[in-house]
Short mmCIF file of C-alpha atoms in Angstrom, two decimals:
data_model
loop_
_atom_site.label_atom_id
_atom_site.label_comp_id
_atom_site.label_asym_id
_atom_site.label_seq_id
_atom_site.Cartn_x
_atom_site.Cartn_y
_atom_site.Cartn_z
CA MET A 1 69.19 119.45 122.66
CA GLN A 2 67.88 117.58 119.95
CA GLN A 3 66.78 113.56 121.15
CA VAL A 4 68.62 110.90 118.87
CA PRO A 5 66.57 108.14 118.29
CA LEU A 6 68.14 104.74 119.52
CA GLU A 7 69.24 102.23 117.41
CA HIS A 8 69.21 98.20 117.92
CA VAL A 9 72.21 96.66 116.91
CA ARG A 10 69.93 93.76 116.11
CA ASP A 11 68.64 95.63 113.72
CA TYR A 12 71.93 96.20 111.51
CA PRO A 13 73.00 94.26 108.40
CA ARG A 14 75.36 91.49 107.69
CA PRO A 15 77.19 92.34 105.74
CA PRO A 16 77.73 95.49 107.10
CA ARG A 17 77.51 98.54 106.06
CA ILE A 18 79.09 102.08 106.26
CA GLU A 19 77.83 105.34 107.31
CA GLU A 20 79.01 108.85 107.96
CA ALA A 21 79.15 109.32 111.59
CA THR A 22 77.67 112.77 112.27
CA GLU A 23 79.46 112.72 115.95
CA HIS A 24 82.22 114.81 117.33
CA VAL A 25 85.03 112.00 118.14
CA LEU A 26 87.77 112.42 120.80
CA VAL A 27 90.15 109.50 121.59
CA LYS A 28 92.86 110.62 123.98
CA VAL A 29 95.74 107.86 124.91
CA GLY A 30 97.93 108.38 127.59
CA ASN A 31 96.97 112.04 128.14
CA GLU A 32 97.70 113.05 124.14
CA VAL A 33 95.33 113.10 121.67
CA LEU A 34 95.16 111.04 118.90
CA PHE A 35 91.87 112.29 117.27
CA ASP A 36 89.62 115.29 117.66
CA GLY A 37 86.80 115.93 114.86
CA THR A 38 84.23 114.97 113.00
CA GLY A 39 84.32 113.37 109.35
CA CYS A 40 84.59 109.51 110.51
CA LEU A 41 83.03 106.76 109.02
CA LYS A 42 81.60 103.90 111.06
CA VAL A 43 80.86 100.26 110.20
CA LEU A 44 77.59 98.46 111.54
CA GLU A 45 77.38 94.99 111.87
CA THR A 46 74.60 92.81 113.46
CA TYR A 47 74.61 92.55 117.05
CA HIS A 48 77.78 95.07 117.51
CA PRO A 49 77.80 98.56 118.25
CA PRO A 50 79.59 100.91 115.64
CA THR A 51 83.19 100.33 115.08
CA TYR A 52 84.36 104.05 114.14
CA TYR A 53 87.14 104.71 111.57
CA LEU A 54 89.03 107.49 112.03
CA PRO A 55 90.29 109.67 108.90
CA PRO A 56 94.20 109.60 108.11
CA GLU A 57 94.44 113.47 107.30
CA GLN A 58 93.15 114.23 111.20
CA THR A 59 93.97 111.30 113.04
CA LYS A 60 97.60 112.19 114.80
CA ARG A 61 100.06 109.50 113.25
CA GLU A 62 103.03 110.63 114.85
CA LEU A 63 101.81 108.34 117.80
CA LEU A 64 101.48 104.87 115.63
CA ARG A 65 103.98 103.04 114.87
CA PRO A 66 103.55 99.60 112.64
CA ALA A 67 103.31 97.12 114.84
CA SER A 68 103.64 92.89 113.65
CA GLY A 69 100.91 91.17 112.50
CA HIS A 70 97.46 90.79 110.86
CA SER A 71 94.01 89.53 111.10
CA PHE A 72 91.18 88.73 108.57
CA CYS A 73 87.45 90.32 108.61
CA GLU A 74 85.46 87.96 106.19
CA TRP A 75 84.08 91.36 105.29
CA LYS A 76 86.45 93.70 104.66
CA GLY A 77 89.79 91.89 104.09
CA VAL A 78 93.25 91.52 105.89
CA ALA A 79 94.00 94.09 108.49
CA SER A 80 97.68 95.63 109.71
CA TYR A 81 97.68 96.92 113.17
CA PHE A 82 99.54 100.27 115.24
CA ASP A 83 100.62 100.56 118.42
CA VAL A 84 99.94 103.97 119.78
CA CYS A 85 102.91 105.40 121.66
CA SER A 86 102.54 108.52 123.74
CA HIS A 87 105.11 110.27 125.84
CA ARG A 88 103.67 108.44 128.65
CA ARG A 89 102.92 104.77 127.79
CA THR A 90 102.52 102.45 124.09
CA VAL A 91 99.56 100.36 123.77
CA PRO A 92 100.28 97.71 121.59
CA ARG A 93 98.31 96.81 118.63
CA ALA A 94 95.36 99.07 119.75
CA VAL A 95 94.83 100.32 116.24
CA TRP A 96 94.06 98.79 112.93
CA CYS A 97 93.53 99.81 108.93
CA TYR A 98 92.94 98.24 105.83
CA HIS A 99 95.44 99.23 102.99
CA GLN A 100 93.61 97.10 100.63
CA PRO A 101 90.04 96.47 101.77
CA SER A 102 87.29 94.60 99.86
CA ARG A 103 85.81 96.44 97.30
CA ALA A 104 82.75 97.07 99.14
CA PHE A 105 84.97 98.80 101.96
CA ALA A 106 86.90 100.63 99.92
CA SER A 107 85.88 103.71 101.17
CA ILE A 108 87.85 102.73 104.62
CA ARG A 109 91.54 102.28 102.74
CA GLY A 110 94.17 103.79 105.23
CA TRP A 111 91.72 105.07 107.93
CA PHE A 112 92.41 103.72 111.22
CA ALA A 113 90.14 101.78 113.72
CA LEU A 114 90.93 101.11 117.63
CA TYR A 115 90.06 99.14 120.70
CA PRO A 116 88.04 102.05 122.88
CA GLY A 117 88.73 100.08 125.82
CA LEU A 118 93.11 100.57 125.80
CA MET A 119 92.96 104.19 125.28
CA ASP A 120 92.86 106.25 128.09
CA GLY A 121 89.13 107.53 126.88
CA CYS A 122 87.00 108.07 123.61
CA TRP A 123 83.96 110.46 123.55
CA LEU A 124 81.00 111.13 120.88
CA ASN A 125 79.54 114.31 121.31
CA ASP A 126 81.28 114.68 125.06
CA GLU A 127 79.45 111.34 126.50
CA PRO A 128 82.56 108.52 127.42
CA VAL A 129 82.15 105.48 125.16
CA ILE A 130 82.36 102.05 126.56
CA PRO A 131 84.11 99.24 124.70
CA GLN A 132 82.09 96.30 122.99
CA PRO A 133 82.70 93.20 125.38
CA GLY A 134 85.19 90.53 124.36
CA GLY A 135 89.05 91.36 123.54
CA PHE A 136 88.68 90.67 119.72
CA TYR A 137 86.23 93.63 118.70
CA GLY A 138 86.26 97.35 118.51
CA GLY A 139 82.53 98.87 118.92
CA TRP A 140 81.72 101.75 120.58
CA ILE A 141 78.68 101.74 122.77
CA SER A 142 77.01 104.92 123.71
CA SER A 143 73.73 105.72 124.34
CA ALA A 144 72.87 106.12 121.14
CA VAL A 145 72.72 102.22 120.56
CA ILE A 146 70.93 99.49 122.32
CA GLY A 147 72.06 95.47 122.65
CA PRO A 148 72.55 92.66 123.29
CA PHE A 149 75.96 93.43 121.80
CA LYS A 150 78.11 90.38 120.37
CA GLY A 151 80.98 89.62 123.06
CA ASP A 152 78.98 90.14 126.17
CA PRO A 153 79.08 87.23 128.71
CA ASN A 154 75.73 87.35 129.89
CA HIS A 155 74.56 86.38 125.79
CA PRO A 156 76.26 83.27 125.40
CA GLU A 157 74.48 82.54 122.32
CA LEU A 158 75.92 86.14 120.98
CA ILE A 159 79.98 85.13 121.96
#
């Protein structure tokens, strides 16, 4: 097995950058698969674990229902939210998307990001991920990244 180099999130840039993800990504909610594949993008920002953006053509969009409200990111623009509706449960405002992102983030237009802590499971190359601390962040913590992470109550300087 090839050893993946560890990344310190303190070394990620600000403003953030987008990279193509090489990992196999699996997301389940209510025993249904929302996404299973490759070809994702990830956003890397200082002190944040990567946030994965799922390509719309591979995402099980029939599980997504537009939700009310929006949020604003100083880098990406205005995000729209979606509820995830499986046969077993509905997860409110668990997924977001930028329909008209800033020019620097045009490549994520229409792609879906999510809060891993609200899903029944998220995996990178078969490794279960840990959600980024704090209810506002969508980062995916795996063995490939080293913190401390923004939102961690043990590091109040990053909250």
